[in-house]
XYZ file of N, CA and C in Angstrom:
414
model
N 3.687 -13.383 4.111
C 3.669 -11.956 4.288
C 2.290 -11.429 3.918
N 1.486 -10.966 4.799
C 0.333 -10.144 4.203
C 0.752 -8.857 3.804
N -0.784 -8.349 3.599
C -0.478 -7.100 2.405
C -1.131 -5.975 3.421
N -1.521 -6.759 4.355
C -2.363 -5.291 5.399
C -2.374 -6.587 6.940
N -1.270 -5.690 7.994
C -1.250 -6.352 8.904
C -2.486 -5.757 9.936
N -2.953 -6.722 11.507
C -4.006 -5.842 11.957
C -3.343 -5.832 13.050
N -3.082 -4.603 13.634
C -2.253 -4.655 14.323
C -2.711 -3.621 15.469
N -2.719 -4.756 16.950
C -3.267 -4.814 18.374
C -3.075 -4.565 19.568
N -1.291 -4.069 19.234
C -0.620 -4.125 20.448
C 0.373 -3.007 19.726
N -0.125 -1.775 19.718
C 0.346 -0.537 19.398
C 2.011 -0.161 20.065
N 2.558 0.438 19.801
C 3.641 1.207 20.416
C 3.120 2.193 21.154
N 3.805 2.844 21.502
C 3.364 4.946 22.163
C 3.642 5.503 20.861
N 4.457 5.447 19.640
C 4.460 6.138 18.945
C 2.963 5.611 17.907
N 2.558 4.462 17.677
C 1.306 4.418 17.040
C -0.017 5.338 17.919
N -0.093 4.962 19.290
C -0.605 5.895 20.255
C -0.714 7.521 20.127
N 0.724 8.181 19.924
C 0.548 9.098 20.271
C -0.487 9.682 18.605
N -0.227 9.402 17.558
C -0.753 9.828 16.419
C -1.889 9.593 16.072
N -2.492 8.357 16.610
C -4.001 8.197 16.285
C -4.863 8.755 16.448
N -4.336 9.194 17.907
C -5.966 10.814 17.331
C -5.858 11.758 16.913
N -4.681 12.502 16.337
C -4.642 13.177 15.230
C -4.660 12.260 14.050
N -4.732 11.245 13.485
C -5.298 10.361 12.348
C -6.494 10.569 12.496
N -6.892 10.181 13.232
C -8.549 10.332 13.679
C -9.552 11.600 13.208
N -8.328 12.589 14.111
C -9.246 14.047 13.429
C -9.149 14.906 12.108
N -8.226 14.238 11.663
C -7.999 14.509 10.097
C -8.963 13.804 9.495
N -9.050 12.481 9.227
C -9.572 11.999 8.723
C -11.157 12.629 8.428
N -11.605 12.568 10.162
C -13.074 13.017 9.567
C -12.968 14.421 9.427
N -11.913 14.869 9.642
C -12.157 16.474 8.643
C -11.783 16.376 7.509
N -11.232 15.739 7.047
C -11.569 15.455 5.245
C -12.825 14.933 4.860
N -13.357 14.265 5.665
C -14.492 13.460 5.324
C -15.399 14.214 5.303
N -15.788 15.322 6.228
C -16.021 16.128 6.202
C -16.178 17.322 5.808
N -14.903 17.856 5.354
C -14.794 18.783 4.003
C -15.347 18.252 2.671
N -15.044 16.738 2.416
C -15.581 16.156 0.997
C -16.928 16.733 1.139
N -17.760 15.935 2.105
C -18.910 16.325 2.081
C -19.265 18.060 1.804
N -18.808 18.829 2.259
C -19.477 19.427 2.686
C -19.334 20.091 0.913
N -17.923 19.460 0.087
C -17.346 20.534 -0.965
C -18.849 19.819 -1.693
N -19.370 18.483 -2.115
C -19.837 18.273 -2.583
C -21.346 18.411 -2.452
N -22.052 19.229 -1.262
C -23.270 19.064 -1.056
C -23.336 20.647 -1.038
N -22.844 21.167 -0.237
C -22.759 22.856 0.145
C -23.702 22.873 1.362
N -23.334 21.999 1.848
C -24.629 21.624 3.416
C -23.398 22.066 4.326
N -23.873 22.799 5.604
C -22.873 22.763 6.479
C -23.281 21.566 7.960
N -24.413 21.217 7.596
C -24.913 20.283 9.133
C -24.402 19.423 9.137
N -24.298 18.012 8.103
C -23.763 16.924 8.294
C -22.046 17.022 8.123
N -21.283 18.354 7.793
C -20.020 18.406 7.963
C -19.736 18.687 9.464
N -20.711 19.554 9.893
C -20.132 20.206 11.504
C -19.932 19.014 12.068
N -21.681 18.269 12.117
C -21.441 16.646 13.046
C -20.035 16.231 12.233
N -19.678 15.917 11.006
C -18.003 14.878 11.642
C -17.076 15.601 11.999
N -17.056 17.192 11.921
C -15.928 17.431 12.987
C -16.303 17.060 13.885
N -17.427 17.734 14.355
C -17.614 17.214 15.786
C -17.284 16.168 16.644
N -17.700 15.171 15.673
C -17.349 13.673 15.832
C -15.961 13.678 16.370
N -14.712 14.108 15.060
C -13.645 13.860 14.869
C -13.123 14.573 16.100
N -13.785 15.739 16.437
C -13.098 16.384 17.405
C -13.395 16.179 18.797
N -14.168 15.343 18.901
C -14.825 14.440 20.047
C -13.854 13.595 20.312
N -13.540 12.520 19.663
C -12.763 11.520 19.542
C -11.600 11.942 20.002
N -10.744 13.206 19.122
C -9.645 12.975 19.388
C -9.059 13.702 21.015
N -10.373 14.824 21.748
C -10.461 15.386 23.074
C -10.345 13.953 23.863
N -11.393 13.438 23.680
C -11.907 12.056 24.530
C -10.183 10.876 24.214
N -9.935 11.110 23.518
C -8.389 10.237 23.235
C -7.715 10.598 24.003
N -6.977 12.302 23.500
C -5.879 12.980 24.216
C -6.125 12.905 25.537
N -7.656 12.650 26.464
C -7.811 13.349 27.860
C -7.507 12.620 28.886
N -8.317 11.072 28.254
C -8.464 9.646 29.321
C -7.498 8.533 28.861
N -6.303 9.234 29.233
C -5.427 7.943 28.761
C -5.581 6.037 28.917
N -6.663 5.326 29.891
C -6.445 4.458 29.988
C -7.016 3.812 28.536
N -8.198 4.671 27.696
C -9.276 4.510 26.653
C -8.230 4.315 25.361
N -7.072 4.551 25.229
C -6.334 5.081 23.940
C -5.905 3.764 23.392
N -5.482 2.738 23.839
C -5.462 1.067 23.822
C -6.786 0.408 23.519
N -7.519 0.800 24.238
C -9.256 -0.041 24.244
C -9.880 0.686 22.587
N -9.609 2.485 22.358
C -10.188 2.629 21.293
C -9.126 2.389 20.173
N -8.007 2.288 20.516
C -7.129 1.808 18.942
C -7.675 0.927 18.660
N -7.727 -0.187 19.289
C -8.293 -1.345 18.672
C -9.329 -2.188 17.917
N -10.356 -1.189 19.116
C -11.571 -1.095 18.323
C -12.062 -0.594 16.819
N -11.130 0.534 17.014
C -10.716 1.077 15.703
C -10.519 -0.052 14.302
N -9.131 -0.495 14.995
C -8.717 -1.208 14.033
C -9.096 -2.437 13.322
N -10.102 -3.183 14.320
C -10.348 -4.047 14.384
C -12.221 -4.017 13.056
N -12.535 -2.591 13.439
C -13.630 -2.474 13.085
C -13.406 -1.820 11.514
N -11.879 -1.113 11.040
C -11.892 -0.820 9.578
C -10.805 -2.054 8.843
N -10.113 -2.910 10.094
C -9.178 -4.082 9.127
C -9.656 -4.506 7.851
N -11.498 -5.107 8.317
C -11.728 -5.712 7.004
C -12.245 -4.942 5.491
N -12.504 -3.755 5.642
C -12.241 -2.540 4.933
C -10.612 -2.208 4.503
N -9.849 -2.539 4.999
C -8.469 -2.319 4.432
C -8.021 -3.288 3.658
N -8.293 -4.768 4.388
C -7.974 -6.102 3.639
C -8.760 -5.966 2.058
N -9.855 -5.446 2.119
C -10.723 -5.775 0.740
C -10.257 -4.530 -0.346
N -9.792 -3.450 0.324
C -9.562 -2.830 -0.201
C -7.636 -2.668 -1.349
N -6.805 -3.127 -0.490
C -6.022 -3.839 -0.652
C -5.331 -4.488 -1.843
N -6.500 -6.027 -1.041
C -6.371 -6.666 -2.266
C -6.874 -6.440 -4.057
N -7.997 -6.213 -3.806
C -8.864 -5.023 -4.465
C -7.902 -4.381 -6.060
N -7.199 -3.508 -5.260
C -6.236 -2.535 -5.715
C -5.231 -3.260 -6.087
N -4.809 -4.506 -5.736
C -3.535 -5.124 -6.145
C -3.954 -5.892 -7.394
N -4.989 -6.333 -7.157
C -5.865 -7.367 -8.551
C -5.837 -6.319 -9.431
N -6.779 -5.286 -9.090
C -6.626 -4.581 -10.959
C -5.819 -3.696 -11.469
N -4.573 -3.787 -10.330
C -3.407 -3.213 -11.347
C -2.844 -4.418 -11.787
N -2.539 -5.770 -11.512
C -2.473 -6.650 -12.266
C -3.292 -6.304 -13.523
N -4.630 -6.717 -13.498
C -5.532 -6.944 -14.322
C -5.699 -5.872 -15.631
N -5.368 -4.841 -15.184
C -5.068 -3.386 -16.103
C -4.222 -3.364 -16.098
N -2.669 -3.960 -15.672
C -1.497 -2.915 -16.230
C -0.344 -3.539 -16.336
N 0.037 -5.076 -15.622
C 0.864 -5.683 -16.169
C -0.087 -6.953 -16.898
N -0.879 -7.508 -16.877
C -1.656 -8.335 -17.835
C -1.561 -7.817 -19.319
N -1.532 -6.959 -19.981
C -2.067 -6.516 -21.117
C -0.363 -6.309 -21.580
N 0.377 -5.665 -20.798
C 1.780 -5.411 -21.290
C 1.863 -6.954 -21.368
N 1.674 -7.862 -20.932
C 2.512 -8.937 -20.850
C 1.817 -9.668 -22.400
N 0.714 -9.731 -22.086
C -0.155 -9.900 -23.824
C 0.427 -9.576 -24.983
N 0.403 -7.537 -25.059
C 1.143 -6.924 -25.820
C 2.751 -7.347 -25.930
N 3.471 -7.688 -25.028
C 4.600 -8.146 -25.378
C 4.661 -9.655 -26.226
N 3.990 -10.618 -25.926
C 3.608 -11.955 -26.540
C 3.416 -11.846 -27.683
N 2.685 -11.079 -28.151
C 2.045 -10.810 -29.245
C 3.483 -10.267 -30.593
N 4.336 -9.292 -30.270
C 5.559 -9.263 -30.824
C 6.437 -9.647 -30.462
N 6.463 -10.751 -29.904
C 7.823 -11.829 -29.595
C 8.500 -11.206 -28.442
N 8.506 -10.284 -27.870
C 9.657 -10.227 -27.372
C 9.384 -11.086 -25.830
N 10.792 -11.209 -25.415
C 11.024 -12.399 -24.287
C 12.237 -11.829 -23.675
N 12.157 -10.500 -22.555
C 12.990 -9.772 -21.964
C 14.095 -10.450 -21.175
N 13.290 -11.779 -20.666
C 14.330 -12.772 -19.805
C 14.510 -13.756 -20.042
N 14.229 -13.884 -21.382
C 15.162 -14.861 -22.425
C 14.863 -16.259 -22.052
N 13.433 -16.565 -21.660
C 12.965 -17.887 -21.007
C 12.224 -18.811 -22.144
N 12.395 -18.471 -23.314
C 11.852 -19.068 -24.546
C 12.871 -20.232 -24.889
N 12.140 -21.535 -24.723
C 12.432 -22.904 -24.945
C 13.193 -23.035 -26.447
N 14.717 -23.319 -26.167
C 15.654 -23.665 -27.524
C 15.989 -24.894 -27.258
N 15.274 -25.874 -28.211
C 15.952 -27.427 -28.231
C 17.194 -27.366 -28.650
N 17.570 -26.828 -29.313
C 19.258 -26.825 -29.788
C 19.853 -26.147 -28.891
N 19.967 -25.571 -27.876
C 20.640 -24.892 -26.995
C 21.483 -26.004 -26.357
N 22.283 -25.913 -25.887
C 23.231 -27.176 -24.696
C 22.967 -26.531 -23.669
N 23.227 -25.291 -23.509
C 22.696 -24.419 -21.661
C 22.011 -23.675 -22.152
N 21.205 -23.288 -21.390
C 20.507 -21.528 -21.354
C 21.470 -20.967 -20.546
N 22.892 -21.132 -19.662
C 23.619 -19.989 -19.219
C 23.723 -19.020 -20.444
N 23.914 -17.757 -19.665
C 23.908 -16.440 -20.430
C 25.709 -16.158 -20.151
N 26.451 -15.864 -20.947
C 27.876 -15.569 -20.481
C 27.578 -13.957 -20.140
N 28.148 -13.034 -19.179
C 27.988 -12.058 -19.073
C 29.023 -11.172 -18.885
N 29.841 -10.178 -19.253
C 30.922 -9.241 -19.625
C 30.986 -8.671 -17.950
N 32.160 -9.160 -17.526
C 32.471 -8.698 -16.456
C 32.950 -7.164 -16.269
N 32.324 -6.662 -14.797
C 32.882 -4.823 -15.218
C 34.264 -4.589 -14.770
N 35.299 -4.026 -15.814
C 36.640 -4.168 -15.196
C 37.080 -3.007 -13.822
N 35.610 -2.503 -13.889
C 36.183 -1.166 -13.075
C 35.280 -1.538 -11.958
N 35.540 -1.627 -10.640
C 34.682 -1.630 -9.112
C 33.513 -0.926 -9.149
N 33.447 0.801 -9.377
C 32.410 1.137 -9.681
C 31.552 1.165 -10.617
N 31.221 0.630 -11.195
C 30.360 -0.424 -12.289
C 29.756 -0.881 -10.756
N 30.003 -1.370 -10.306
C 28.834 -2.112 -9.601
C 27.641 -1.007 -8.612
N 28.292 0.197 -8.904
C 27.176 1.227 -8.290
C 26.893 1.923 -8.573
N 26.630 1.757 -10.047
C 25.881 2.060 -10.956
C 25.167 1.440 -12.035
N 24.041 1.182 -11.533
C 23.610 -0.363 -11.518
C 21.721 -0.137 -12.816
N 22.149 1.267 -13.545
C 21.073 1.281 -14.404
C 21.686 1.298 -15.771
């Protein structure tokens, strides 16, 4: 299972939204800029851009296949790095350190701590006498 598929062979419903993805995008990108500089030139060009794109999308339907792809093909490896990226250092920050911090005062939530005197590690567990018990499950 990957974590970011690249994906080439669109539906009509991926179709119909991409160029409104498109023109959002660089109008945020665009607004960032513009909140952070107080320039209005290099914001107009990415509407422009954005609003280029998404005219030139909506107009010439055979282009909407040829530019998804291109699209996609040209930010995949920007998504893949990004991604993974993001999956490493919430490991690395946020279950790593709980798992430390837990080590550190013994505790062992799933009870996987090695007992030579044990005969099983089965756990016996209290059956619920009532049906709904089972859907309610916190």
């Amino acid at each position: 299972m990957a974590l970011i598929d690249l994906n080439l062979r669109p539906g009509s419903r991926d179709l119909r939204w991409f160029g409104v993805i498109v023109l959002v995008m660089f109008a945020m990108i665009g607004g960032l800029v513009y909140w952070r500089t107080g320039a209005l030139r290099l914001p107009a060009i990415l509407w422009g851009i954005g609003g280029g794109l998404c005219l030139l999308y909506y107009a010439i339907e055979p282009l909407r296949v040829p530019l998804f792809r291109v699209w996609m093909l040209l930010l995949f490896p920007i998504g893949w790095t990004v991604s993974h990226l993001v999956l490493g250092l919430i490991y690395l920050f946020l279950f790593a350190p709980i798992g430390l911090v837990m080590r550190l005062f013994g505790r062992d939530p799933m009870q996987r701590r090695w007992r030579p005197e044990a005969e099983s590690y089965w756990i016996d567990r209290k059956r619920a006498s009532d049906l709904k018990g089972y859907f309610r499950q916190f």
